[in-house]
CSV table of N, CA and C in Angstrom, one decimal:
chain,number,residue,atom,x,y,z
Q,1,MET,N,0.5,-1.5,0.3
Q,1,MET,CA,-0.2,-0.1,-0.1
Q,1,MET,C,1.4,1.4,-0.1
Q,2,LEU,N,0.6,2.6,-0.5
Q,2,LEU,CA,1.1,3.6,-0.7
Q,2,LEU,C,1.2,4.3,0.5
Q,3,GLU,N,2.1,5.0,0.5
Q,3,GLU,CA,2.0,5.7,2.3
Q,3,GLU,C,2.4,7.5,1.8
Q,4,THR,N,1.4,7.9,1.9
Q,4,THR,CA,2.1,9.3,2.1
Q,4,THR,C,4.1,9.6,1.7
Q,5,GLY,N,4.5,10.4,2.0
Q,5,GLY,CA,6.2,10.5,2.1
Q,5,GLY,C,6.8,10.0,1.6
Q,6,LEU,N,6.5,9.0,0.7
Q,6,LEU,CA,7.2,9.0,-0.6
Q,6,LEU,C,8.0,10.1,-1.0
Q,7,THR,N,9.5,9.8,-1.5
Q,7,THR,CA,10.2,10.9,-2.2
Q,7,THR,C,11.1,10.2,-3.0
Q,8,TYR,N,11.6,10.9,-4.2
Q,8,TYR,CA,12.3,10.3,-5.1
Q,8,TYR,C,12.6,12.4,-5.9
Q,9,THR,N,14.6,12.4,-6.2
Q,9,THR,CA,15.3,13.4,-6.5
Q,9,THR,C,15.6,12.8,-8.0
Q,10,SER,N,15.2,13.5,-8.7
Q,10,SER,CA,15.9,13.2,-10.4
Q,10,SER,C,16.6,14.7,-11.1
Q,11,ARG,N,17.8,14.3,-11.2
Q,11,ARG,CA,19.0,15.0,-11.5
Q,11,ARG,C,18.9,14.6,-13.0
Q,12,LEU,N,20.0,16.5,-13.2
Q,12,LEU,CA,20.3,16.1,-14.8
Q,12,LEU,C,20.6,17.8,-15.0
Q,13,THR,N,21.7,17.3,-16.1
Q,13,THR,CA,22.6,18.4,-16.0
Q,13,THR,C,21.8,19.2,-17.0
Q,14,VAL,N,22.1,20.0,-17.5
Q,14,VAL,CA,21.4,21.1,-18.7
Q,14,VAL,C,22.7,20.8,-20.0
Q,15,GLY,N,21.8,20.3,-21.2
Q,15,GLY,CA,22.3,20.4,-22.6
Q,15,GLY,C,21.3,21.6,-23.1
Q,16,ASN,N,22.4,21.4,-24.6
Q,16,ASN,CA,21.6,21.7,-25.7
Q,16,ASN,C,20.2,21.4,-26.2
Q,17,GLU,N,20.0,19.8,-25.7
Q,17,GLU,CA,18.5,19.5,-26.1
Q,17,GLU,C,17.8,19.6,-25.1
Q,18,ASN,N,18.2,20.4,-24.0
Q,18,ASN,CA,17.4,20.2,-23.1
Q,18,ASN,C,16.7,22.1,-23.2
Q,19,THR,N,17.6,22.7,-24.0
Q,19,THR,CA,16.7,23.8,-23.9
Q,19,THR,C,15.4,24.2,-24.5
Q,20,ALA,N,15.2,26.1,-24.3
Q,20,ALA,CA,13.7,25.9,-25.0
Q,20,ALA,C,13.6,26.2,-26.4
Q,21,ILE,N,15.3,26.5,-27.3
Q,21,ILE,CA,15.6,26.8,-27.9
Q,21,ILE,C,15.5,25.4,-29.0
Q,22,ALA,N,16.0,24.2,-28.5
Q,22,ALA,CA,16.1,23.0,-28.8
Q,22,ALA,C,13.8,22.1,-28.8
Q,23,LEU,N,13.4,22.7,-27.2
Q,23,LEU,CA,12.7,22.1,-28.0
Q,23,LEU,C,11.2,22.7,-28.3
Q,24,GLY,N,11.8,24.2,-28.4
Q,24,GLY,CA,10.3,24.8,-29.4
Q,24,GLY,C,9.4,25.6,-28.6
Q,25,SER,N,10.1,25.8,-27.2
Q,25,SER,CA,9.4,26.8,-26.1
Q,25,SER,C,9.8,27.9,-26.0
Q,26,GLY,N,10.3,28.6,-26.5
Q,26,GLY,CA,11.4,30.3,-26.5
Q,26,GLY,C,12.8,29.8,-27.6
Q,27,ASP,N,13.4,31.1,-27.3
Q,27,ASP,CA,14.6,30.9,-28.1
Q,27,ASP,C,15.9,31.6,-27.7
Q,28,MET,N,15.8,31.0,-26.1
Q,28,MET,CA,16.7,31.3,-25.5
Q,28,MET,C,17.4,30.1,-25.1
Q,29,PRO,N,19.2,30.0,-24.8
Q,29,PRO,CA,19.5,28.8,-24.7
Q,29,PRO,C,19.8,28.5,-23.1
Q,30,VAL,N,18.4,28.3,-22.3
Q,30,VAL,CA,18.6,28.1,-21.0
Q,30,VAL,C,17.8,26.8,-20.7
Q,31,LEU,N,17.7,26.4,-19.6
Q,31,LEU,CA,16.4,25.4,-19.3
Q,31,LEU,C,15.1,25.8,-20.2
Q,32,ALA,N,14.3,24.6,-20.4
Q,32,ALA,CA,13.4,24.4,-20.9
Q,32,ALA,C,12.1,24.3,-20.2
Q,33,THR,N,10.9,24.9,-19.9
Q,33,THR,CA,9.8,25.0,-19.1
Q,33,THR,C,9.3,23.5,-19.1
Q,34,PRO,N,9.3,22.5,-20.5
Q,34,PRO,CA,8.6,21.5,-20.9
Q,34,PRO,C,10.0,20.4,-20.2
Q,35,ALA,N,11.6,20.6,-20.3
Q,35,ALA,CA,12.3,19.8,-19.6
Q,35,ALA,C,12.1,20.0,-18.4
Q,36,MET,N,12.3,20.9,-17.4
Q,36,MET,CA,12.0,21.1,-16.5
Q,36,MET,C,10.5,20.3,-15.5
Q,37,MET,N,9.7,20.7,-16.5
Q,37,MET,CA,8.5,19.9,-15.7
Q,37,MET,C,8.6,18.2,-16.3
Q,38,ALA,N,9.2,17.8,-17.1
Q,38,ALA,CA,9.5,16.6,-17.5
Q,38,ALA,C,10.2,15.3,-15.7
Q,39,LEU,N,11.7,16.5,-15.7
Q,39,LEU,CA,12.4,16.0,-14.9
Q,39,LEU,C,11.3,15.5,-13.5
Q,40,MET,N,10.8,16.4,-13.5
Q,40,MET,CA,9.4,16.5,-11.9
Q,40,MET,C,8.7,15.8,-12.2
Q,41,GLU,N,7.8,15.2,-13.1
Q,41,GLU,CA,7.3,13.9,-12.9
Q,41,GLU,C,7.8,13.0,-13.1
Q,42,ASN,N,9.2,12.8,-13.8
Q,42,ASN,CA,10.1,11.9,-13.5
Q,42,ASN,C,10.4,11.3,-12.2
Q,43,ALA,N,10.4,12.2,-11.5
Q,43,ALA,CA,10.9,11.9,-9.7
Q,43,ALA,C,9.8,11.4,-9.4
Q,44,ALA,N,8.6,12.1,-9.9
Q,44,ALA,CA,7.2,11.6,-8.6
Q,44,ALA,C,7.0,10.1,-9.8
Q,45,MET,N,7.1,10.1,-10.6
Q,45,MET,CA,6.4,8.3,-11.4
Q,45,MET,C,7.4,7.6,-10.5
Q,46,LEU,N,9.3,7.7,-10.5
Q,46,LEU,CA,10.0,7.3,-9.3
Q,46,LEU,C,9.8,6.8,-8.0
Q,47,ALA,N,9.5,7.9,-7.6
Q,47,ALA,CA,8.9,8.5,-5.9
Q,47,ALA,C,8.3,6.9,-5.9
Q,48,VAL,N,7.0,6.7,-6.3
Q,48,VAL,CA,6.5,5.2,-6.4
Q,48,VAL,C,6.2,3.9,-6.9
Q,49,ALA,N,7.3,4.1,-7.9
Q,49,ALA,CA,7.2,3.3,-8.6
Q,49,ALA,C,7.7,1.5,-8.2
Q,50,SER,N,8.7,1.9,-6.5
Q,50,SER,CA,8.6,0.8,-6.3
Q,50,SER,C,8.2,0.3,-5.4
Q,51,GLU,N,7.0,0.9,-5.0
Q,51,GLU,CA,5.8,0.7,-4.1
Q,51,GLU,C,4.5,-0.3,-5.1
Q,52,LEU,N,4.4,-0.4,-6.4
Q,52,LEU,CA,3.5,-0.6,-6.6
Q,52,LEU,C,3.3,-1.8,-7.4
Q,53,GLU,N,2.1,-3.0,-7.5
Q,53,GLU,CA,1.6,-4.2,-7.3
Q,53,GLU,C,2.3,-4.1,-9.2
Q,54,ASP,N,2.8,-5.5,-9.0
Q,54,ASP,CA,3.6,-5.8,-10.2
Q,54,ASP,C,2.6,-5.9,-11.5
Q,55,GLY,N,3.0,-5.2,-12.7
Q,55,GLY,CA,2.1,-4.6,-13.7
Q,55,GLY,C,1.5,-3.8,-13.9
Q,56,ASP,N,1.5,-2.5,-13.0
Q,56,ASP,CA,1.1,-1.8,-13.0
Q,56,ASP,C,1.7,-0.4,-12.5
Q,57,THR,N,1.5,0.5,-12.5
Q,57,THR,CA,2.5,1.6,-13.3
Q,57,THR,C,1.8,3.1,-12.9
Q,58,THR,N,2.3,4.1,-13.3
Q,58,THR,CA,2.0,5.2,-13.3
Q,58,THR,C,1.4,6.5,-14.6
Q,59,VAL,N,0.7,7.1,-14.4
Q,59,VAL,CA,0.6,8.2,-15.4
Q,59,VAL,C,0.6,9.3,-15.5
Q,60,GLY,N,0.8,10.2,-16.0
Q,60,GLY,CA,0.6,11.7,-15.5
Q,60,GLY,C,-1.3,12.1,-15.8
Q,61,GLY,N,-1.3,12.9,-15.1
Q,61,GLY,CA,-3.4,13.4,-15.2
Q,61,GLY,C,-2.9,14.8,-15.3
Q,62,HIS,N,-2.3,15.5,-14.4
Q,62,HIS,CA,-2.4,16.9,-14.6
Q,62,HIS,C,-0.5,17.5,-13.4
Q,63,ILE,N,-0.5,18.1,-14.3
Q,63,ILE,CA,0.3,19.2,-13.4
Q,63,ILE,C,0.7,20.7,-13.3
Q,64,GLU,N,0.9,21.5,-12.7
Q,64,GLU,CA,0.8,22.8,-12.9
Q,64,GLU,C,2.5,22.9,-11.8
Q,65,SER,N,3.0,24.0,-12.8
Q,65,SER,CA,4.9,24.6,-12.0
Q,65,SER,C,4.4,25.9,-12.6
Q,66,SER,N,5.2,27.0,-11.3
Q,66,SER,CA,6.1,27.4,-11.6
Q,66,SER,C,6.9,27.7,-12.4
Q,67,HIS,N,7.9,28.2,-13.2
Q,67,HIS,CA,9.4,28.6,-13.6
Q,67,HIS,C,10.2,30.0,-13.1
Q,68,LEU,N,10.8,29.5,-12.3
Q,68,LEU,CA,10.8,31.0,-11.8
Q,68,LEU,C,12.2,31.3,-11.7
Q,69,ARG,N,13.5,30.5,-12.5
Q,69,ARG,CA,14.4,31.1,-12.9
Q,69,ARG,C,15.3,30.7,-14.2
Q,70,PRO,N,16.3,31.9,-14.7
Q,70,PRO,CA,16.6,30.7,-16.0
Q,70,PRO,C,18.3,29.7,-15.3
Q,71,THR,N,18.0,29.2,-16.3
Q,71,THR,CA,18.7,27.8,-15.9
Q,71,THR,C,20.2,27.4,-17.3
Q,72,PRO,N,21.6,27.9,-17.0
Q,72,PRO,CA,22.2,28.0,-18.0
Q,72,PRO,C,22.4,26.0,-18.8
Q,73,VAL,N,22.6,25.7,-19.9
Q,73,VAL,CA,23.5,24.8,-20.2
Q,73,VAL,C,24.8,24.6,-19.2
Q,74,GLY,N,24.8,23.7,-18.7
Q,74,GLY,CA,25.7,22.7,-17.4
Q,74,GLY,C,25.8,23.0,-16.5
Q,75,ALA,N,24.4,23.3,-16.3
Q,75,ALA,CA,24.0,23.3,-15.1
Q,75,ALA,C,23.0,22.4,-15.2
Q,76,GLU,N,23.4,22.3,-13.0
Q,76,GLU,CA,23.1,20.7,-12.7
Q,76,GLU,C,21.8,21.4,-11.8
Q,77,VAL,N,20.3,20.7,-12.1
Q,77,VAL,CA,18.8,20.5,-11.9
Q,77,VAL,C,18.7,19.8,-10.9
Q,78,SER,N,17.5,19.3,-10.3
Q,78,SER,CA,17.2,18.6,-9.5
Q,78,SER,C,15.6,19.0,-9.1
Q,79,ALA,N,15.4,17.6,-8.8
Q,79,ALA,CA,13.7,17.9,-9.6
Q,79,ALA,C,13.0,16.7,-8.0
Q,80,THR,N,12.4,17.3,-6.8
Q,80,THR,CA,12.4,16.4,-6.0
Q,80,THR,C,10.3,16.5,-5.7
Q,81,ALA,N,10.1,14.8,-5.6
Q,81,ALA,CA,8.3,15.3,-5.7
Q,81,ALA,C,8.5,14.3,-4.9
Q,82,THR,N,7.3,14.8,-3.9
Q,82,THR,CA,6.9,13.9,-2.5
Q,82,THR,C,4.9,13.9,-2.4
Q,83,LEU,N,5.4,12.5,-2.5
Q,83,LEU,CA,3.8,12.1,-2.3
Q,83,LEU,C,2.9,12.2,-1.1
Q,84,GLU,N,1.8,13.4,-1.1
Q,84,GLU,CA,1.2,14.4,-0.6
Q,84,GLU,C,0.1,13.6,-0.5
Q,85,LYS,N,-0.5,13.0,-1.3
Q,85,LYS,CA,-2.0,12.2,-1.1
Q,85,LYS,C,-2.1,11.1,-1.5
Q,86,VAL,N,-3.0,10.0,-1.0
Q,86,VAL,CA,-3.5,9.1,-1.9
Q,86,VAL,C,-4.6,9.4,-2.3
Q,87,GLU,N,-5.5,8.6,-3.1
Q,87,GLU,CA,-7.3,9.0,-3.0
Q,87,GLU,C,-7.5,7.7,-4.0
Q,88,GLY,N,-7.5,6.3,-3.4
Q,88,GLY,CA,-7.7,5.4,-4.7
Q,88,GLY,C,-6.6,4.8,-5.5
Q,89,ARG,N,-7.1,5.6,-7.2
Q,89,ARG,CA,-6.1,5.3,-7.7
Q,89,ARG,C,-5.1,6.2,-7.9
Q,90,LYS,N,-5.6,7.8,-7.5
Q,90,LYS,CA,-5.3,9.0,-7.8
Q,90,LYS,C,-3.7,9.5,-6.7
Q,91,LEU,N,-2.8,10.0,-7.5
Q,91,LEU,CA,-1.5,9.8,-6.5
Q,91,LEU,C,-1.5,11.9,-6.5
Q,92,TYR,N,-1.4,12.7,-5.7
Q,92,TYR,CA,-1.2,13.9,-5.6
Q,92,TYR,C,0.4,14.0,-4.7
Q,93,PHE,N,1.2,14.9,-5.4
Q,93,PHE,CA,2.2,14.9,-5.3
Q,93,PHE,C,3.1,16.5,-5.5
Q,94,LYS,N,4.0,16.9,-4.5
Q,94,LYS,CA,4.3,18.4,-4.1
Q,94,LYS,C,5.4,17.9,-5.4
Q,95,ILE,N,6.0,18.8,-6.3
Q,95,ILE,CA,7.1,19.2,-6.8
Q,95,ILE,C,8.1,20.1,-7.1
Q,96,ILE,N,9.1,20.3,-6.4
Q,96,ILE,CA,10.3,21.4,-6.0
Q,96,ILE,C,11.4,21.4,-7.2
Q,97,ALA,N,11.4,21.9,-7.7
Q,97,ALA,CA,12.9,21.1,-8.7
Q,97,ALA,C,13.8,22.9,-8.4
Q,98,HIS,N,15.1,22.9,-7.9
Q,98,HIS,CA,16.8,23.4,-7.9
Q,98,HIS,C,17.4,23.3,-8.7
Q,99,GLN,N,18.0,24.6,-8.7
Q,99,GLN,CA,19.4,24.5,-9.3
Q,99,GLN,C,20.8,25.1,-7.9
Q,100,GLY,N,21.0,24.1,-7.4
Q,100,GLY,CA,21.7,24.2,-6.2
Q,100,GLY,C,20.9,24.4,-4.9
Q,101,ASP,N,21.0,25.5,-4.5
Q,101,ASP,CA,20.5,26.3,-3.3
Q,101,ASP,C,18.9,27.3,-3.8
Q,102,LYS,N,18.6,26.9,-4.8
Q,102,LYS,CA,17.3,28.1,-5.2
Q,102,LYS,C,16.8,27.3,-6.3
Q,103,ILE,N,15.5,27.3,-5.5
Q,103,ILE,CA,14.1,27.2,-6.7
Q,103,ILE,C,14.0,28.1,-7.6
Q,104,ILE,N,14.2,26.5,-8.4
Q,104,ILE,CA,13.9,27.4,-9.9
Q,104,ILE,C,12.2,27.3,-10.2
Q,105,GLY,N,11.7,26.0,-10.0
Q,105,GLY,CA,10.5,25.9,-10.0
Q,105,GLY,C,9.5,25.1,-9.1
Q,106,GLU,N,8.0,25.2,-8.6
Q,106,GLU,CA,7.3,24.6,-7.5
Q,106,GLU,C,6.3,24.6,-8.4
Q,107,GLY,N,5.4,23.4,-7.6
Q,107,GLY,CA,4.1,22.9,-8.0
Q,107,GLY,C,3.6,22.0,-7.6
Q,108,THR,N,1.9,21.0,-8.2
Q,108,THR,CA,1.7,20.0,-8.0
Q,108,THR,C,1.9,19.4,-9.5
Q,109,HIS,N,1.4,17.8,-8.8
Q,109,HIS,CA,1.2,16.7,-10.0
Q,109,HIS,C,0.4,15.7,-9.2
Q,110,LEU,N,-0.4,15.5,-10.3
Q,110,LEU,CA,-1.5,14.5,-10.0
Q,110,LEU,C,-0.6,12.6,-10.6
Q,111,ARG,N,-1.2,11.8,-10.4
Q,111,ARG,CA,-1.0,11.4,-11.2
Q,111,ARG,C,-2.0,9.6,-11.2
Q,112,PHE,N,-1.5,9.1,-11.9
Q,112,PHE,CA,-2.8,8.0,-12.0
Q,112,PHE,C,-1.7,6.4,-11.9
Q,113,ILE,N,-2.3,5.5,-11.0
Q,113,ILE,CA,-1.9,4.0,-10.9
Q,113,ILE,C,-3.4,3.6,-11.5
Q,114,VAL,N,-2.4,3.1,-12.8
Q,114,VAL,CA,-3.4,2.0,-14.1
Q,114,VAL,C,-2.2,0.8,-14.1
Q,115,ASN,N,-3.2,-0.4,-14.6
Q,115,ASN,CA,-2.5,-2.0,-14.9
Q,115,ASN,C,-1.2,-1.8,-16.6
Q,116,ARG,N,-0.1,-1.8,-17.0
Q,116,ARG,CA,0.2,-0.8,-17.9
Q,116,ARG,C,-0.3,-2.1,-19.1
Q,117,GLU,N,-0.8,-3.3,-18.9
Q,117,GLU,CA,-1.5,-4.2,-19.9
Q,117,GLU,C,-2.7,-3.7,-20.2
Q,118,LYS,N,-4.2,-3.5,-19.8
Q,118,LYS,CA,-5.1,-3.1,-19.7
Q,118,LYS,C,-4.9,-1.5,-20.2
Q,119,PHE,N,-4.5,-1.0,-19.7
Q,119,PHE,CA,-3.7,0.4,-19.8
Q,119,PHE,C,-3.7,0.8,-21.4
Q,120,LEU,N,-2.3,-0.6,-22.2
Q,120,LEU,CA,-2.0,0.1,-23.5
Q,120,LEU,C,-3.5,-0.9,-24.6
Q,121,ALA,N,-4.2,-1.6,-23.5
Q,121,ALA,CA,-5.0,-2.6,-24.7
Q,121,ALA,C,-6.3,-1.7,-24.7
Q,122,LYS,N,-6.4,-0.8,-24.1
Q,122,LYS,CA,-7.1,0.6,-24.4
Q,122,LYS,C,-7.0,1.4,-25.2
Q,123,ASN,N,-5.9,1.9,-25.3
Q,123,ASN,CA,-5.1,2.5,-26.3
Q,123,ASN,C,-5.1,2.1,-27.7
Q,124,LEU,N,-4.6,0.8,-27.6
Q,124,LEU,CA,-4.7,0.4,-29.1
Q,124,LEU,C,-6.2,-0.4,-29.4
Q,125,ILE,N,-6.7,-0.4,-28.7
Q,125,ILE,CA,-8.6,-0.4,-29.3
Q,125,ILE,C,-9.1,1.4,-29.7
Q,126,ILE,N,-9.1,1.9,-29.0
Q,126,ILE,CA,-8.3,3.1,-29.1
Q,126,ILE,C,-8.7,3.9,-30.3
Q,127,MET,N,-7.4,3.7,-30.7
Q,127,MET,CA,-6.4,3.9,-31.8
Q,127,MET,C,-7.5,3.0,-33.0
Q,128,LEU,N,-7.7,1.7,-32.9
Q,128,LEU,CA,-8.2,1.1,-34.5
Q,128,LEU,C,-9.9,1.7,-34.3
Q,129,LEU,N,-10.5,2.1,-33.9
Q,129,LEU,CA,-11.3,2.6,-33.3
Q,129,LEU,C,-11.2,3.6,-34.5
Q,130,GLU,N,-10.7,4.9,-33.7
Q,130,GLU,CA,-10.5,5.8,-34.7
Q,130,GLU,C,-10.1,6.2,-35.5
Q,131,ARG,N,-9.3,4.9,-36.3
Q,131,ARG,CA,-9.0,4.8,-37.6
Q,131,ARG,C,-10.1,4.1,-38.8
Q,132,GLU,N,-10.7,3.4,-37.9
Q,132,GLU,CA,-12.1,2.9,-38.6
Q,132,GLU,C,-13.1,3.8,-39.0
Q,133,GLU,N,-13.2,4.9,-37.9
Q,133,GLU,CA,-14.0,6.0,-38.4
Q,133,GLU,C,-12.9,7.0,-39.1
Q,134,ASP,N,-12.0,7.1,-39.3
Q,134,ASP,CA,-11.8,7.6,-40.9
Q,134,ASP,C,-12.1,6.8,-42.1
Q,135,ASN,N,-12.3,5.8,-42.0
Q,135,ASN,CA,-12.1,5.1,-43.1
Q,135,ASN,C,-13.6,5.0,-44.0
Q,136,TRP,N,-14.8,5.9,-43.2
Q,136,TRP,CA,-16.0,5.9,-43.0
Q,136,TRP,C,-16.4,6.7,-44.5
């Protein structure tokens, strides 16, 4: 059973591939907001991964975050996610990103526990139905 307080910190050294220019979210050579948020999501996913039932995983449902400071290429950033609430299959996290001792972003993230095989099967069915609709 998942309990609140589970935490994980993911780390990233900012490279050119993580910049706003590379991801198309801006035109500056600094850490892109989508890259920072992906790091936050990664931390949340890994905070609970080892506690899930066999065959289960989590998927992101909602993320909300500020991005407070620019981070240059070459700098190391970290994102820490802490599980704050469990509501059935809904997992609520507090997420904070740092460059050194400075907060560069913070927010909340919602993830859902899903059975991997069922999730992928439903996705395949939806894709096939959409293709069928396109052929009408």
